[in-house]
Amino acid sequence: MRIRIDEKIVDIKAVWLKDSERGVIRMIDQRYLPWKLRYYDSDSVEKTFYAIKNFVVRGAPTIGGTAALGAYQAILEASHRPNKFKSVFKERIEFLKKARPTAYNLFHALDTIYSYVMDLVESGEALSSIIRLTRERALEYIEKEILDKNRKIGEYGEKILEDGSKVLTHCNAGALAAVDIGTATAPIYYAHEKGKKIIVYVDETRPWLQGARLTAWELHQQGIETYVISDNAAGYLMWLGEIDVVIVGADRIAVNGDTANKIGTYKLALAAHDNGVPFYVAAPTTTIDPTLSSGREIPIEERSEDEIHFVYGELNTGELSVVRITPKGVRARNPVFDVTPSYLITGFITELGIIKPSEIRRVVSQG
Amino acid sequence: MRIRIDEKIVDIKAVWLKDSERGVIRMIDQRYLPWKLRYYDSDSVEKTFYAIKNFVVRGAPTIGGTAALGAYQAILEASHRPNKFKSVFKERIEFLKKARPTAYNLFHALDTIYSYVMDLVESGEALSSIIRLTRERALEYIEKEILDKNRKIGEYGEKILEDGSKVLTHCNAGALAAVDIGTATAPIYYAHEKGKKIIVYVDETRPWLQGARLTAWELHQQGIETYVISDNAAGYLMWLGEIDVVIVGADRIAVNGDTANKIGTYKLALAAHDNGVPFYVAAPTTTIDPTLSSGREIPIEERSEDEIHFVYGELNTGELSVVRITPKGVRARNPVFDVTPSYLITGFITELGIIKPSEIRRVVSQG
């Protein structure tokens, strides 16, 4: 994504391999956006786990990409104990899988790299060669399984947008969430590049405010007209006829088309349905979990109550701080994903084209 | 409502007439809750207008009660110019009507007192007598048109709650919003008094956070088990089967049963409908606007963008401050009410009993 740093336009990604030999991963630290652009460097599986768990990086494809690079770090760490190589590598992979429970891309990336390494080990490849090949496979995973798919999503999705289209999105399924380009934002960016004027309404997305903080930031950086709204306002704007289409991302898609995404997506889909507004999920097919027949089986993460009690932001001094919004002594509940039933979804914008919920099963059986 | 101040339990209202002769109205200043209990005193129509406009007091019935007392202040101010009494009084009433556009109770209260005064003037009542009678009428309005109706709402509504019921509410339609007792909270308080265990989930209610700040505060003060959730989470909790009933307040009800209430109520009602959860609106019949045939005609207030950009709360130093959550340069939209179509509403809990949306028309024609 192109962003402005000290008056210069710089093209960066949400995560990349900064030091190939030492396995240092650099990430835009999303905890400080939109207020400060800071990086988080990880030179270990432990630090990469921390980064995924604590929202240094977030968004299903970025989690997948970071995990792929984390798997390369796992190889490096395992290589220090050659006679326990396989068990250490496996343990590190399993550890990374525990960072977040809902995004399927995490498991897809780790399983992909794990199988690849096991094949290399089986075929008697030398350790130095395994290290090099795994690094190349992790980078290829990001390029082919994430960025190429985002580009295809942009190409297919761009066609549903017209000059003047008003798009509503929830959470951040943007460049920050998908290494670059984004999933839900890809059609918007591609339409914008083609000269279509696109107006975007962004749900602020409580509790973590990914919409207000991240999506608004990256859309604004690309020069796209952006309005932040409270999550509560989306239904009303549709009722007024001010929204042409909703596009959101996905964290896990069941075989029947039920889709887990950021908490609130379900209510948003209900509002779109009630107002006849098309509701699209933009996601690569790596988000589909072929083992789950329906959304009822998707594990939903519940996070700390503190994300409800405290809101993080910038004081007028420029310092970052939390403010408490609830009375002391009151409890909170904080599930961070929900499941949108497939009947509320108009279509999935994937790298294979725009497909209907009923077609997910076919995609899985061909995959 | 009973609240704890310095280890003592005190019974206070959201607004009351503190000095009858001088027309001083005292209000709990809701801008500082739940962090600090402060009062706001108004000795003029001007200050009362400010209080209503700027959320010192909010909530449709409390706005109505404050306006009734404001009408008494208008009489006092008009009495200083006896030869222009009628025109000054009328101008002051019209001024108060401009404080907020959506809550019907504001207009109901002001029109009620205005008609009453005009009748007194027509019948040749002396000025001193008009002043005294208007004061009594304003106090009676609060007692009869607000508090008595809240009590009835509590009695009727309590019957729909069982021991162990899990109730979800949006915004604050509590004691703070309705002078005392509340509308949506009245059934909860009455059930709690009867010894039923009630668990309440409170939508935090962005942007102004009436739920997180006010409803959570007053429920907690009454010793009721309370969980604050993001507005986004309500649909998911219903999908899990964790909510038995939704009760919300109302700002204006059209004759066909369409109901304006805090932004987000519409999406909440959609989620209740999709999950078969009963959805009740608790409101006195003074919230019904007999001149509007449908919700499309209800004027919806749009407030400052800053309510989206900034969140107000308590720093860990105990100071109150705002934090900015959006990137600079990004715009916002901030409609603060929406309209829930009548087909999503199970029933209205009113002072006349629980009535169906289709029965609103009958109530109006009898009123």
PDB file of C-alpha atoms in Angstrom, chain A residues 72-262:
ATOM      1  CA  TYR A  72      10.367 -20.402   8.569  1.00  0.00           C
ATOM      2  CA  GLN A  73      11.523 -19.126  11.982  1.00  0.00           C
ATOM      3  CA  ALA A  74      10.446 -22.488  13.391  1.00  0.00           C
ATOM      4  CA  ILE A  75      12.771 -24.211  10.913  1.00  0.00           C
ATOM      5  CA  LEU A  76      15.649 -21.990  11.992  1.00  0.00           C
ATOM      6  CA  GLU A  77      14.952 -22.722  15.666  1.00  0.00           C
ATOM      7  CA  ALA A  78      14.627 -26.453  15.018  1.00  0.00           C
ATOM      8  CA  SER A  79      17.884 -26.436  13.040  1.00  0.00           C
ATOM      9  CA  HIS A  80      19.741 -25.560  16.241  1.00  0.00           C
ATOM     10  CA  ARG A  81      18.767 -28.997  17.576  1.00  0.00           C
ATOM     11  CA  PRO A  82      19.366 -31.249  14.556  1.00  0.00           C
ATOM     12  CA  ASN A  83      18.755 -34.540  16.369  1.00  0.00           C
ATOM     13  CA  LYS A  84      15.341 -33.339  17.579  1.00  0.00           C
ATOM     14  CA  PHE A  85      14.631 -31.383  14.410  1.00  0.00           C
ATOM     15  CA  LYS A  86      11.245 -32.901  13.587  1.00  0.00           C
ATOM     16  CA  SER A  87       9.800 -32.770  17.112  1.00  0.00           C
ATOM     17  CA  VAL A  88      10.987 -29.220  17.783  1.00  0.00           C
ATOM     18  CA  PHE A  89       9.633 -28.038  14.428  1.00  0.00           C
ATOM     19  CA  LYS A  90       6.293 -29.714  15.064  1.00  0.00           C
ATOM     20  CA  GLU A  91       6.050 -28.263  18.566  1.00  0.00           C
ATOM     21  CA  ARG A  92       6.790 -24.736  17.264  1.00  0.00           C
ATOM     22  CA  ILE A  93       4.117 -25.088  14.565  1.00  0.00           C
ATOM     23  CA  GLU A  94       1.554 -26.305  17.095  1.00  0.00           C
ATOM     24  CA  PHE A  95       2.488 -23.404  19.362  1.00  0.00           C
ATOM     25  CA  LEU A  96       1.854 -20.873  16.590  1.00  0.00           C
ATOM     26  CA  LYS A  97      -1.560 -22.429  15.938  1.00  0.00           C
ATOM     27  CA  LYS A  98      -2.622 -21.412  19.442  1.00  0.00           C
ATOM     28  CA  ALA A  99      -2.121 -17.679  18.788  1.00  0.00           C
ATOM     29  CA  ARG A 100      -5.698 -17.100  17.554  1.00  0.00           C
ATOM     30  CA  PRO A 101      -8.549 -19.599  17.225  1.00  0.00           C
ATOM     31  CA  THR A 102     -10.914 -18.314  14.525  1.00  0.00           C
ATOM     32  CA  ALA A 103      -9.014 -17.281  11.359  1.00  0.00           C
ATOM     33  CA  TYR A 104      -8.652 -20.377   9.189  1.00  0.00           C
ATOM     34  CA  ASN A 105      -5.749 -18.856   7.245  1.00  0.00           C
ATOM     35  CA  LEU A 106      -3.502 -19.357  10.284  1.00  0.00           C
ATOM     36  CA  PHE A 107      -3.989 -23.125  10.130  1.00  0.00           C
ATOM     37  CA  HIS A 108      -3.899 -23.223   6.329  1.00  0.00           C
ATOM     38  CA  ALA A 109      -0.533 -21.462   6.209  1.00  0.00           C
ATOM     39  CA  LEU A 110       1.045 -23.524   8.979  1.00  0.00           C
ATOM     40  CA  ASP A 111      -0.267 -26.840   7.621  1.00  0.00           C
ATOM     41  CA  THR A 112       0.923 -25.939   4.122  1.00  0.00           C
ATOM     42  CA  ILE A 113       4.479 -25.188   5.250  1.00  0.00           C
ATOM     43  CA  TYR A 114       4.508 -28.131   7.663  1.00  0.00           C
ATOM     44  CA  SER A 115       3.547 -30.646   4.945  1.00  0.00           C
ATOM     45  CA  TYR A 116       6.097 -29.143   2.605  1.00  0.00           C
ATOM     46  CA  VAL A 117       8.877 -29.514   5.186  1.00  0.00           C
ATOM     47  CA  MET A 118       7.859 -33.078   6.040  1.00  0.00           C
ATOM     48  CA  ASP A 119       8.094 -33.969   2.336  1.00  0.00           C
ATOM     49  CA  LEU A 120      11.589 -32.475   2.187  1.00  0.00           C
ATOM     50  CA  VAL A 121      12.613 -34.411   5.307  1.00  0.00           C
ATOM     51  CA  GLU A 122      11.166 -37.643   3.908  1.00  0.00           C
ATOM     52  CA  SER A 123      13.090 -37.192   0.682  1.00  0.00           C
ATOM     53  CA  GLY A 124      16.344 -36.850   2.668  1.00  0.00           C
ATOM     54  CA  GLU A 125      17.034 -33.212   1.847  1.00  0.00           C
ATOM     55  CA  ALA A 126      20.035 -31.675   3.674  1.00  0.00           C
ATOM     56  CA  LEU A 127      19.242 -29.266   6.532  1.00  0.00           C
ATOM     57  CA  SER A 128      20.747 -26.227   4.782  1.00  0.00           C
ATOM     58  CA  SER A 129      18.661 -27.004   1.763  1.00  0.00           C
ATOM     59  CA  ILE A 130      15.493 -27.449   3.868  1.00  0.00           C
ATOM     60  CA  ILE A 131      16.092 -24.027   5.399  1.00  0.00           C
ATOM     61  CA  ARG A 132      16.493 -22.342   2.028  1.00  0.00           C
ATOM     62  CA  LEU A 133      13.560 -24.140   0.419  1.00  0.00           C
ATOM     63  CA  THR A 134      11.248 -23.413   3.369  1.00  0.00           C
ATOM     64  CA  ARG A 135      12.101 -19.730   3.213  1.00  0.00           C
ATOM     65  CA  GLU A 136      11.322 -19.726  -0.501  1.00  0.00           C
ATOM     66  CA  ARG A 137       8.077 -21.615   0.111  1.00  0.00           C
ATOM     67  CA  ALA A 138       6.972 -19.142   2.811  1.00  0.00           C
ATOM     68  CA  LEU A 139       7.663 -16.187   0.509  1.00  0.00           C
ATOM     69  CA  GLU A 140       5.906 -17.959  -2.333  1.00  0.00           C
ATOM     70  CA  TYR A 141       2.941 -18.611  -0.024  1.00  0.00           C
ATOM     71  CA  ILE A 142       2.582 -14.873   0.571  1.00  0.00           C
ATOM     72  CA  GLU A 143       2.974 -14.053  -3.117  1.00  0.00           C
ATOM     73  CA  LYS A 144       0.763 -16.822  -4.551  1.00  0.00           C
ATOM     74  CA  GLU A 145      -1.707 -17.707  -1.800  1.00  0.00           C
ATOM     75  CA  ILE A 146      -2.276 -14.165  -0.568  1.00  0.00           C
ATOM     76  CA  LEU A 147      -1.204 -11.359  -2.913  1.00  0.00           C
ATOM     77  CA  ASP A 148      -2.078 -13.019  -6.233  1.00  0.00           C
ATOM     78  CA  LYS A 149      -5.462 -13.974  -4.807  1.00  0.00           C
ATOM     79  CA  ASN A 150      -6.039 -10.423  -3.553  1.00  0.00           C
ATOM     80  CA  ARG A 151      -5.287  -9.129  -7.055  1.00  0.00           C
ATOM     81  CA  LYS A 152      -7.812 -11.545  -8.561  1.00  0.00           C
ATOM     82  CA  ILE A 153     -10.383 -10.504  -5.927  1.00  0.00           C
ATOM     83  CA  GLY A 154      -9.729  -6.902  -6.958  1.00  0.00           C
ATOM     84  CA  GLU A 155     -10.205  -7.705 -10.635  1.00  0.00           C
ATOM     85  CA  TYR A 156     -13.427  -9.669 -10.179  1.00  0.00           C
ATOM     86  CA  GLY A 157     -14.825  -7.412  -7.459  1.00  0.00           C
ATOM     87  CA  GLU A 158     -14.129  -4.191  -9.315  1.00  0.00           C
ATOM     88  CA  LYS A 159     -16.830  -5.140 -11.821  1.00  0.00           C
ATOM     89  CA  ILE A 160     -19.617  -4.886  -9.220  1.00  0.00           C
ATOM     90  CA  LEU A 161     -18.696  -1.248  -8.505  1.00  0.00           C
ATOM     91  CA  GLU A 162     -19.840   1.648 -10.639  1.00  0.00           C
ATOM     92  CA  ASP A 163     -18.671   5.219 -10.856  1.00  0.00           C
ATOM     93  CA  GLY A 164     -20.230   6.827  -7.756  1.00  0.00           C
ATOM     94  CA  SER A 165     -20.880   3.580  -5.878  1.00  0.00           C
ATOM     95  CA  LYS A 166     -21.334   3.896  -2.128  1.00  0.00           C
ATOM     96  CA  VAL A 167     -19.730   0.947  -0.391  1.00  0.00           C
ATOM     97  CA  LEU A 168     -20.045   0.015   3.260  1.00  0.00           C
ATOM     98  CA  THR A 169     -17.425  -2.137   4.956  1.00  0.00           C
ATOM     99  CA  HIS A 170     -16.934  -3.512   8.459  1.00  0.00           C
ATOM    100  CA  CYS A 171     -13.692  -4.032  10.364  1.00  0.00           C
ATOM    101  CA  ASN A 172     -10.461  -3.958   8.353  1.00  0.00           C
ATOM    102  CA  ALA A 173     -10.204  -6.375   5.479  1.00  0.00           C
ATOM    103  CA  GLY A 174      -7.753  -4.015   3.829  1.00  0.00           C
ATOM    104  CA  ALA A 175      -4.093  -4.025   2.908  1.00  0.00           C
ATOM    105  CA  LEU A 176      -3.193  -4.180   6.593  1.00  0.00           C
ATOM    106  CA  ALA A 177      -5.308  -7.306   7.020  1.00  0.00           C
ATOM    107  CA  ALA A 178      -4.114  -9.082   3.879  1.00  0.00           C
ATOM    108  CA  VAL A 179      -0.384  -8.254   3.634  1.00  0.00           C
ATOM    109  CA  ASP A 180      -1.239  -5.767   0.864  1.00  0.00           C
ATOM    110  CA  ILE A 181      -4.176  -4.717  -1.394  1.00  0.00           C
ATOM    111  CA  GLY A 182      -6.717  -6.278   0.941  1.00  0.00           C
ATOM    112  CA  THR A 183      -9.688  -8.516   0.324  1.00  0.00           C
ATOM    113  CA  ALA A 184     -12.780  -6.339   0.941  1.00  0.00           C
ATOM    114  CA  THR A 185     -10.791  -3.269  -0.120  1.00  0.00           C
ATOM    115  CA  ALA A 186      -9.311  -4.855  -3.267  1.00  0.00           C
ATOM    116  CA  PRO A 187     -12.406  -4.133  -5.429  1.00  0.00           C
ATOM    117  CA  ILE A 188     -12.448  -0.570  -4.055  1.00  0.00           C
ATOM    118  CA  TYR A 189      -8.763   0.029  -4.803  1.00  0.00           C
ATOM    119  CA  TYR A 190      -9.063  -1.479  -8.289  1.00  0.00           C
ATOM    120  CA  ALA A 191     -12.147   0.614  -9.088  1.00  0.00           C
ATOM    121  CA  HIS A 192     -10.413   3.719  -7.747  1.00  0.00           C
ATOM    122  CA  GLU A 193      -7.352   2.981  -9.941  1.00  0.00           C
ATOM    123  CA  LYS A 194      -9.655   2.743 -12.944  1.00  0.00           C
ATOM    124  CA  GLY A 195     -10.916   6.253 -12.211  1.00  0.00           C
ATOM    125  CA  LYS A 196     -14.286   5.317 -10.728  1.00  0.00           C
ATOM    126  CA  LYS A 197     -15.316   7.539  -7.841  1.00  0.00           C
ATOM    127  CA  ILE A 198     -16.027   5.320  -4.848  1.00  0.00           C
ATOM    128  CA  ILE A 199     -17.396   6.582  -1.531  1.00  0.00           C
ATOM    129  CA  VAL A 200     -16.776   4.310   1.429  1.00  0.00           C
ATOM    130  CA  TYR A 201     -18.662   4.181   4.720  1.00  0.00           C
ATOM    131  CA  VAL A 202     -16.599   2.438   7.373  1.00  0.00           C
ATOM    132  CA  ASP A 203     -18.147   0.841  10.457  1.00  0.00           C
ATOM    133  CA  GLU A 204     -15.904   1.898  13.330  1.00  0.00           C
ATOM    134  CA  THR A 205     -15.990  -1.732  14.525  1.00  0.00           C
ATOM    135  CA  ARG A 206     -16.063  -1.841  18.276  1.00  0.00           C
ATOM    136  CA  PRO A 207     -14.457  -2.973  20.416  1.00  0.00           C
ATOM    137  CA  TRP A 208     -11.028  -2.757  18.807  1.00  0.00           C
ATOM    138  CA  LEU A 209     -12.083  -0.108  16.263  1.00  0.00           C
ATOM    139  CA  GLN A 210     -10.346  -1.695  13.275  1.00  0.00           C
ATOM    140  CA  GLY A 211     -12.638   0.295  10.981  1.00  0.00           C
ATOM    141  CA  ALA A 212     -12.156   3.725  12.577  1.00  0.00           C
ATOM    142  CA  ARG A 213      -8.444   3.181  13.087  1.00  0.00           C
ATOM    143  CA  LEU A 214      -7.177   1.023  10.230  1.00  0.00           C
ATOM    144  CA  THR A 215      -9.616   0.991   7.321  1.00  0.00           C
ATOM    145  CA  ALA A 216     -10.244   4.730   7.524  1.00  0.00           C
ATOM    146  CA  TRP A 217      -6.469   5.281   7.663  1.00  0.00           C
ATOM    147  CA  GLU A 218      -5.579   3.197   4.645  1.00  0.00           C
ATOM    148  CA  LEU A 219      -8.498   4.385   2.489  1.00  0.00           C
ATOM    149  CA  HIS A 220      -7.656   7.990   3.329  1.00  0.00           C
ATOM    150  CA  GLN A 221      -3.993   7.354   2.433  1.00  0.00           C
ATOM    151  CA  GLN A 222      -5.147   6.146  -1.008  1.00  0.00           C
ATOM    152  CA  GLY A 223      -7.214   9.320  -1.463  1.00  0.00           C
ATOM    153  CA  ILE A 224     -10.611   7.640  -1.239  1.00  0.00           C
ATOM    154  CA  GLU A 225     -13.573   9.591   0.189  1.00  0.00           C
ATOM    155  CA  THR A 226     -14.225   7.937   3.533  1.00  0.00           C
ATOM    156  CA  TYR A 227     -16.848   8.374   6.260  1.00  0.00           C
ATOM    157  CA  VAL A 228     -16.549   6.634   9.606  1.00  0.00           C
ATOM    158  CA  ILE A 229     -19.868   5.715  11.217  1.00  0.00           C
ATOM    159  CA  SER A 230     -20.841   4.039  14.469  1.00  0.00           C
ATOM    160  CA  ASP A 231     -21.622   0.350  13.943  1.00  0.00           C
ATOM    161  CA  ASN A 232     -25.159   1.240  14.975  1.00  0.00           C
ATOM    162  CA  ALA A 233     -25.657   3.611  12.045  1.00  0.00           C
ATOM    163  CA  ALA A 234     -25.220   1.148   9.168  1.00  0.00           C
ATOM    164  CA  GLY A 235     -28.830  -0.076   9.208  1.00  0.00           C
ATOM    165  CA  TYR A 236     -30.205   3.433   9.172  1.00  0.00           C
ATOM    166  CA  LEU A 237     -28.030   4.512   6.218  1.00  0.00           C
ATOM    167  CA  MET A 238     -29.264   1.495   4.242  1.00  0.00           C
ATOM    168  CA  TRP A 239     -32.862   2.338   5.188  1.00  0.00           C
ATOM    169  CA  LEU A 240     -32.223   5.826   3.785  1.00  0.00           C
ATOM    170  CA  GLY A 241     -30.982   4.226   0.552  1.00  0.00           C
ATOM    171  CA  GLU A 242     -27.476   5.637   0.951  1.00  0.00           C
ATOM    172  CA  ILE A 243     -25.564   2.356   0.590  1.00  0.00           C
ATOM    173  CA  ASP A 244     -25.260   0.517  -2.745  1.00  0.00           C
ATOM    174  CA  VAL A 245     -23.272  -2.520  -1.652  1.00  0.00           C
ATOM    175  CA  VAL A 246     -21.648  -4.064   1.421  1.00  0.00           C
ATOM    176  CA  ILE A 247     -18.268  -5.795   1.127  1.00  0.00           C
ATOM    177  CA  VAL A 248     -16.635  -7.475   4.131  1.00  0.00           C
ATOM    178  CA  GLY A 249     -13.810  -9.957   4.657  1.00  0.00           C
ATOM    179  CA  ALA A 250     -13.935 -13.366   6.302  1.00  0.00           C
ATOM    180  CA  ASP A 251     -12.029 -15.275   8.951  1.00  0.00           C
ATOM    181  CA  ARG A 252     -13.410 -18.738   8.251  1.00  0.00           C
ATOM    182  CA  ILE A 253     -15.980 -20.065   5.808  1.00  0.00           C
ATOM    183  CA  ALA A 254     -17.816 -23.340   6.388  1.00  0.00           C
ATOM    184  CA  VAL A 255     -18.668 -25.672   3.510  1.00  0.00           C
ATOM    185  CA  ASN A 256     -22.315 -24.532   3.532  1.00  0.00           C
ATOM    186  CA  GLY A 257     -21.257 -20.896   3.086  1.00  0.00           C
ATOM    187  CA  ASP A 258     -21.779 -19.753   6.680  1.00  0.00           C
ATOM    188  CA  THR A 259     -19.059 -17.203   7.349  1.00  0.00           C
ATOM    189  CA  ALA A 260     -17.250 -16.163  10.516  1.00  0.00           C
ATOM    190  CA  ASN A 261     -16.075 -12.578  10.432  1.00  0.00           C
ATOM    191  CA  LYS A 262     -15.617  -9.702  12.887  1.00  0.00           C
TER     192      LYS A 262
END
